[in-house]
Coordinates of C-alpha atoms in Angstrom, one line a residue:
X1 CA 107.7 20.6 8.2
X2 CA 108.7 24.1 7.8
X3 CA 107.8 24.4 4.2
X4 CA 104.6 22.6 5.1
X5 CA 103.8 25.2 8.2
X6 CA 104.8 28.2 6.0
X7 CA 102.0 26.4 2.8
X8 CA 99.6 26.6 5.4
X9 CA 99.8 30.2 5.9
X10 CA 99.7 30.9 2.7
X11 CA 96.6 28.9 2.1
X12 CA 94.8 30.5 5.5
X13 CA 95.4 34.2 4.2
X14 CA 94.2 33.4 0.9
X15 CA 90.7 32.1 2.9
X16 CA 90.4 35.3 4.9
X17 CA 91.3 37.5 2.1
X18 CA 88.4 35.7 0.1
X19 CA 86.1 36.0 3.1
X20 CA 86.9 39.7 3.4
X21 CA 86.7 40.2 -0.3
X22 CA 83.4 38.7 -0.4
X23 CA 82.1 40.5 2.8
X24 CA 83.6 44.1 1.6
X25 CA 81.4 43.9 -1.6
X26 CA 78.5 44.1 0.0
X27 CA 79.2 47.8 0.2
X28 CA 77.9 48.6 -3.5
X29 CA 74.3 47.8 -2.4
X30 CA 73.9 49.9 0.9
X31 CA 73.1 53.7 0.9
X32 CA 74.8 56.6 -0.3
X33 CA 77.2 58.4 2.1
X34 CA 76.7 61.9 2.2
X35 CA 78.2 65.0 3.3
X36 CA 78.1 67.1 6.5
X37 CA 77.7 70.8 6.5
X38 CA 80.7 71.2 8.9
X39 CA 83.7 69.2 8.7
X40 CA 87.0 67.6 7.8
X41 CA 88.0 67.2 4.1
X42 CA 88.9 63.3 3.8
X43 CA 90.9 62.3 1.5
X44 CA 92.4 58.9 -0.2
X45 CA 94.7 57.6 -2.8
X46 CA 92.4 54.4 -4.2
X47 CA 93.7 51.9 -6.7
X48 CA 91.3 49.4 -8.7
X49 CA 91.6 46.4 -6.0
X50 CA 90.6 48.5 -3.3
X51 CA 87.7 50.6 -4.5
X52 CA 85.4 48.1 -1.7
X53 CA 87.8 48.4 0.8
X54 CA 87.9 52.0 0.8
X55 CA 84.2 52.3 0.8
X56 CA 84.5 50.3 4.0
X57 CA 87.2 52.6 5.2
X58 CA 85.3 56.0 4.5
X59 CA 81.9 54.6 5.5
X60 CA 83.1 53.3 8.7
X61 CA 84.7 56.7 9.6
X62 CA 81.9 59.5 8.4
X63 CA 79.7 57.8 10.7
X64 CA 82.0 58.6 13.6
X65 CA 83.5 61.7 12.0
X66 CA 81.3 63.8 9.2
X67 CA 83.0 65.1 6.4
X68 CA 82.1 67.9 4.3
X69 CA 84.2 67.1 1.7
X70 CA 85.6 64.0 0.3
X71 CA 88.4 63.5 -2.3
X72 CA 89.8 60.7 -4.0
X73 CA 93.5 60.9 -5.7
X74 CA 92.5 58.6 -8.6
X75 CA 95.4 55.7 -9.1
X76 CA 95.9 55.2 -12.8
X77 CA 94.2 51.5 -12.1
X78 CA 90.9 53.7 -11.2
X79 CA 88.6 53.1 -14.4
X80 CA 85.2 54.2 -15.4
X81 CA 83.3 51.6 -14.4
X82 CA 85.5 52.2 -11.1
X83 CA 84.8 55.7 -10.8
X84 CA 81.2 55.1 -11.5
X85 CA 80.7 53.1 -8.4
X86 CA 82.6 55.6 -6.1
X87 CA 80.5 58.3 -7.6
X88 CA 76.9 55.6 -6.6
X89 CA 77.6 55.2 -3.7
X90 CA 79.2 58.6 -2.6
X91 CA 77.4 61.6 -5.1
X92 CA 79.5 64.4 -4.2
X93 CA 82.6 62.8 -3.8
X94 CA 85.8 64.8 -6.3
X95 CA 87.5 62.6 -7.9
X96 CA 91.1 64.0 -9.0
X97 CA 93.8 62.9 -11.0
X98 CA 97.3 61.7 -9.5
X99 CA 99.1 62.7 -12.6
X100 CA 98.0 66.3 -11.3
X101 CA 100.2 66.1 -8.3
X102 CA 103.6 65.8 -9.5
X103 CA 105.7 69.6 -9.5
X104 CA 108.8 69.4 -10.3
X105 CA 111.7 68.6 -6.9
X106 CA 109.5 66.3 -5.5
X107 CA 109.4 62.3 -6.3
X108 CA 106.7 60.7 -8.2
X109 CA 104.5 57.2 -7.0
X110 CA 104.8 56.1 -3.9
X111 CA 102.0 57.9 -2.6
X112 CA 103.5 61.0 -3.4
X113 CA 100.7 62.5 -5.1
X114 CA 98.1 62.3 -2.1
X115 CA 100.8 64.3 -0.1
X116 CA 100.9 66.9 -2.8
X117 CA 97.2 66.6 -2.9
X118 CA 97.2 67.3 0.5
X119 CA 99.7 70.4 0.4
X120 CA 96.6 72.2 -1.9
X121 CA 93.8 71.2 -0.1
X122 CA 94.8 72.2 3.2
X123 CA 94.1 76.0 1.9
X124 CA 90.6 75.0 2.0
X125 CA 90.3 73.5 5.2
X126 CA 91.4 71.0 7.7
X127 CA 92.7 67.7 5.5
X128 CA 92.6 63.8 7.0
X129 CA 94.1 61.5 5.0
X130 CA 92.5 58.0 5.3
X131 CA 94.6 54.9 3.4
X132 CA 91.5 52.4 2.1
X133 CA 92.8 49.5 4.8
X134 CA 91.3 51.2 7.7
X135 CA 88.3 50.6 9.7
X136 CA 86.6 52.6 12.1
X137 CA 85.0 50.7 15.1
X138 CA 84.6 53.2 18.0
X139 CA 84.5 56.9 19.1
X140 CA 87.1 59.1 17.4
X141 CA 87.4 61.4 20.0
X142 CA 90.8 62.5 19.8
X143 CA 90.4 63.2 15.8
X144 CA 87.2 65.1 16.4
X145 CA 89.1 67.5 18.9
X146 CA 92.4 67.8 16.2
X147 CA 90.2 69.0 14.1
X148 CA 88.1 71.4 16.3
X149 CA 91.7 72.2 17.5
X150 CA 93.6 73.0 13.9
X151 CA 96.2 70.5 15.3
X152 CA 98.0 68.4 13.2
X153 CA 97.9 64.5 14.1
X154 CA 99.2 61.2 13.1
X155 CA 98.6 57.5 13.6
X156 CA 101.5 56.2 15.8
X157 CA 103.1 52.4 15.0
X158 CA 104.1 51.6 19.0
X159 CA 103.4 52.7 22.6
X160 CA 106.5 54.9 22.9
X161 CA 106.5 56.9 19.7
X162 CA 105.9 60.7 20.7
X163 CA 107.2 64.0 19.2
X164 CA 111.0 64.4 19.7
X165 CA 113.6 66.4 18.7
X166 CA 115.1 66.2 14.8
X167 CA 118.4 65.5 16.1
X168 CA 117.2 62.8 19.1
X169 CA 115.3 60.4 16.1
X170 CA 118.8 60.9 14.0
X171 CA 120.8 59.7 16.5
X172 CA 118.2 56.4 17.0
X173 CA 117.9 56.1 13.4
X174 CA 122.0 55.9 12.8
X175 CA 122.2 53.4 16.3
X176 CA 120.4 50.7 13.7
X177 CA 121.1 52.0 10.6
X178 CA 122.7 49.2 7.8
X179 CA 123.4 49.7 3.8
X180 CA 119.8 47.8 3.3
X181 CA 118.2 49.0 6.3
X182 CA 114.5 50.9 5.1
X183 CA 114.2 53.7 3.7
X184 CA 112.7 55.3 6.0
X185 CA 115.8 54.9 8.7
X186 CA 118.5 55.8 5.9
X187 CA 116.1 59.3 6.1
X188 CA 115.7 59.3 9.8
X189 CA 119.1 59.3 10.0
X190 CA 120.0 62.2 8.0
X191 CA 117.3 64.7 10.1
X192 CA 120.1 66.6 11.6
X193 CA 120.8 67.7 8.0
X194 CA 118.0 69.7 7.5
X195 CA 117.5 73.0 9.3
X196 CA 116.8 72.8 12.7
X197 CA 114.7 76.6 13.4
X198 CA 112.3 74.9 10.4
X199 CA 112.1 71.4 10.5
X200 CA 113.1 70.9 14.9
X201 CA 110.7 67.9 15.6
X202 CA 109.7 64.4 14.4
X203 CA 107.2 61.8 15.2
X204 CA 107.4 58.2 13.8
X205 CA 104.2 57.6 12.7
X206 CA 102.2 56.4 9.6
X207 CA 100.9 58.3 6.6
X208 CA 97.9 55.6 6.5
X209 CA 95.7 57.9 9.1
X210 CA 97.0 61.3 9.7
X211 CA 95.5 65.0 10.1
X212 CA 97.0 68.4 8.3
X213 CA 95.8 71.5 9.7
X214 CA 94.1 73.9 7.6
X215 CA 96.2 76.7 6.6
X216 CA 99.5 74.9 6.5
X217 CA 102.0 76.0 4.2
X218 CA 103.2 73.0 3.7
X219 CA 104.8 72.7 0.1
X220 CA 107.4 74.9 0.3
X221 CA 108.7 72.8 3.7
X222 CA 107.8 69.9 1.6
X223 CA 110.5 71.2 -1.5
X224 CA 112.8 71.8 0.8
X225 CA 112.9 68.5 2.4
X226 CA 113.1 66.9 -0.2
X227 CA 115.7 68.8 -2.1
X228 CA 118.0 68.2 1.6
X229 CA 117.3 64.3 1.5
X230 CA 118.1 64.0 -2.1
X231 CA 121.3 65.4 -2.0
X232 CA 121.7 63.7 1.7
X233 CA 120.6 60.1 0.2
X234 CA 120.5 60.2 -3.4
X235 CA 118.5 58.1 -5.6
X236 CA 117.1 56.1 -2.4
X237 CA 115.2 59.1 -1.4
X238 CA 112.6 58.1 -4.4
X239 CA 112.2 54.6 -3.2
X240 CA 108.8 53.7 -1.6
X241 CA 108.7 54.5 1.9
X242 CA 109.9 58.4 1.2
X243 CA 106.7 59.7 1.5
X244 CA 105.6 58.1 4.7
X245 CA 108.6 59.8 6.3
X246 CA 107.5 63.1 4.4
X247 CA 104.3 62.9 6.3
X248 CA 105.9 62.4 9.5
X249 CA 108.0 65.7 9.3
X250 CA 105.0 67.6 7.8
X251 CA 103.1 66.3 11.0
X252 CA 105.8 67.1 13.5
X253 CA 106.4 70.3 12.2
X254 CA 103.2 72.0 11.7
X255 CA 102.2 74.4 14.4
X256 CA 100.7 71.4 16.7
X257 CA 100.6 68.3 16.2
X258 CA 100.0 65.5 18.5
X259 CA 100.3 61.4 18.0
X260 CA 96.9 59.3 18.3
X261 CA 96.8 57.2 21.5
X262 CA 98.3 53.8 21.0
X263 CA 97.1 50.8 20.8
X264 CA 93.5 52.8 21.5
X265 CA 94.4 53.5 17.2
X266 CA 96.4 50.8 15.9
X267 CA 97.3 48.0 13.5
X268 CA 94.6 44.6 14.5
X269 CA 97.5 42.7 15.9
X270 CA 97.6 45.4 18.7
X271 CA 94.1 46.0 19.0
X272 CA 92.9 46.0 22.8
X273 CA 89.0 46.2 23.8
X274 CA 89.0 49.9 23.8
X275 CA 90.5 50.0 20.4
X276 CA 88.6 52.6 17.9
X277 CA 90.5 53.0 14.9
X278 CA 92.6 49.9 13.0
X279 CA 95.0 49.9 10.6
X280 CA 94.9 46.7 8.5
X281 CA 98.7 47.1 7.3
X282 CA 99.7 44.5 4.6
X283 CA 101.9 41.9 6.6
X284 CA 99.0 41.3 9.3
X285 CA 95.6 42.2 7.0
X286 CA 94.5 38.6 6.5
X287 CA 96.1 36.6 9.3
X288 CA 92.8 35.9 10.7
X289 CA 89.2 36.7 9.9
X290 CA 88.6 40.2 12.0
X291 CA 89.0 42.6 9.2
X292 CA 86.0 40.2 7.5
X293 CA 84.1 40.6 10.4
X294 CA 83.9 44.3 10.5
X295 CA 83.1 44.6 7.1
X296 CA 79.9 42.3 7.9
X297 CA 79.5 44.4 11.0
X298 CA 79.2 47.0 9.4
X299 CA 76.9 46.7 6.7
X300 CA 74.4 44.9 9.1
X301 CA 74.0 48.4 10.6
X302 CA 74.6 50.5 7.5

C-alpha cells in the first residue's frame, strides 16, 4: 500500500508539473517587460529549465515593484536560443556571465556567483535578488518601503524567525546539530567563531527573495566569512546550502535589515488569503495545481 500511496505521488507531481510547464510557456507570446525610470536592480541566477519560470517570476513582480534594471547571472545551461528569448521578451535586460563571479577565497556553484554578483552591483544601486520559482500575487508593500528605506531584507522560512544575536542562533544551531545535519546548521553553529563587533546578528531566512542595500560593502565581510567557516568546517563549507547561509549574515549584518512578514511572504504550503509573495521551494512546487494557476492568472491579465 505504501509503495502504491508513495507511486501515486509521484504520478500526481509529474501532472501538475506538466500543467504548470504548459501554462508557464505561454509567457513567450505576451509583451515585453520594460524598465522603470526609478527603481530596484532585480536580479536572478536562471538555468535552461527555468527560463519560463523566471519570466513568470520577474513579470509577476515588476508589475507590483518596477525595476530599472534587470540582470541575469547566466547558468552555463543558458544557450543562445535561451538568451534570445530572455532578451524578446525583456529588451534591456544584461545578461552576465557566472563564470565572471568566482574571486579567489570564496566557493564556486551553488549559487555563489549571484551572491558575488550581488556584492558588485550593489555599488550601483539598491539589489533584490529574485530565485525564478517565485510568484508575485499581491501588494509588495513592505519591499517597496526596504527599498525607499536602503534597508536590507530577507524572505523568512517560519513565523518566529527574526533578527537575533550571532551567538543566540549558535547556541540553537548546536542544540540540533548531528554529523549529517545540513549544512546550513553545521554553519549556524559555528557563528560565535566569527567576530562579533562585525558580524553581531543573524536572521534565518532564504536567499530565494532577499534585498541588499545600495552602498553595501559587502565583499570584504563576504571574504571574511568565508575564510572563518572554512577553517571552522572545512570542505563542507563548499557544499550547497553555503551560500543561502552567506545571504543570511550579509542580510543581518548590513546597516538595517528587517525579515518579510510571514506567512503574508511565504512558501504555497503556508500561503494564507492575505498572502503576496510565494516561494515555490522544490519539495512543495508541484504538490497540487496553484503554482499552474497563477501562471494562467497571470497571463490572462498580462
Amino acid at each position: 500500500m505504501k509503495l502504491l500511496q508513495q507511486r501515486f505521488a509521484q504520478l500526481r507531481r509529474k501532472w501538475h508539473e506538466l500543467q504548470f510547464r504548459r501554462a508557464a510557456a505561454g509567457v513567450r507570446s505576451i509583451g515585453p517587460i520594460r524598465l522603470a525610470a526609478e527603481g530596484p536592480i532585480v536580479l536572478s541566477m536562471v538555468q535552461q529549465r527555468d527560463v519560463d519560470a523566471y519570466l513568470l517570476a520577474l513579470g509577476t513582480f515588476v508589475r507590483r515593484l518596477p525595476a530599472r534594471r534587470i540582470v541575469v547571472v547566466a547558468d552555463p545551461s543558458l544557450d543562445a536560443a535561451d538568451q534570445a528569448v530572455l532578451r524578446r521578451q525583456v529588451p534591456d535586460i544584461e545578461i552576465v556571465a557566472q563564470h565572471d563571479f568566482r574571486p579567489e577565497g570564496l566557493p564556486s556553484g551553488g549559487c555563489w556567483e549571484r551572491l558575488v554578483a550581488i556584492t558588485r552591483y550593489v555599488s550601483e544601486g539598491y539589489v533584490i535578488q529574485l530565485d525564478a520559482d517565485t510568484v508575485a500575487t499581491g501588494p509588495l508593500d513592505e519591499v517597496a518601503a526596504c527599498v525607499r528605506d536602503n534597508r536590507a531584507f530577507t524572505l523568512g522560512t517560519d513565523d518566529h524567525f527574526v533578527l537575533q544575536p550571532a551567538s543566540e542562533a549558535a547556541d540553537f544551531a548546536r542544540s540540533r546539530a548531528s554529523p549529517d545535519a545540513h549544512i546550513q546548521v553545521h554553519a549556524e553553529a559555528a557563528l560565535d567563531r566569527l567576530p562579533a563587533e562585525v558580524f553581531p546578528a543573524y536572521i534565518r531566512g532564504c536567499a530565494g527573495f532577499a534585498g541588499f542595500p545600495a552602498g553595501y560593502e559587502m565583499l570584504p565581510k563576504l571574504l571574511q566569512l568565508s575564510a572563518v567557516m572554512e577553517q571552522a568546517i572545512g570542505a563542507r563549507w563548499r557544499q550547497w546550502g553555503s551560500e543561502q547561509f552567506a545571504s543570511n549574515v550579509m542580510v543581518a549584518n548590513a546597516p538595517a535589515s528587517c525579515v518579510l512578514p510571514h506567512p503574508k511572504y511565504c512558501a504555497p504550503h503556508r500561503r494564507r488569503a492575505d498572502s503576496v509573495f510565494l516561494h515555490f521551494i522544490g519539495y512543495v512546487r508541484y504538490i497540487d495545481g496553484t503554482y499552474a494557476r497563477l501562471a494562467r492568472g497571470y497571463l490572462k491579465t498580462a
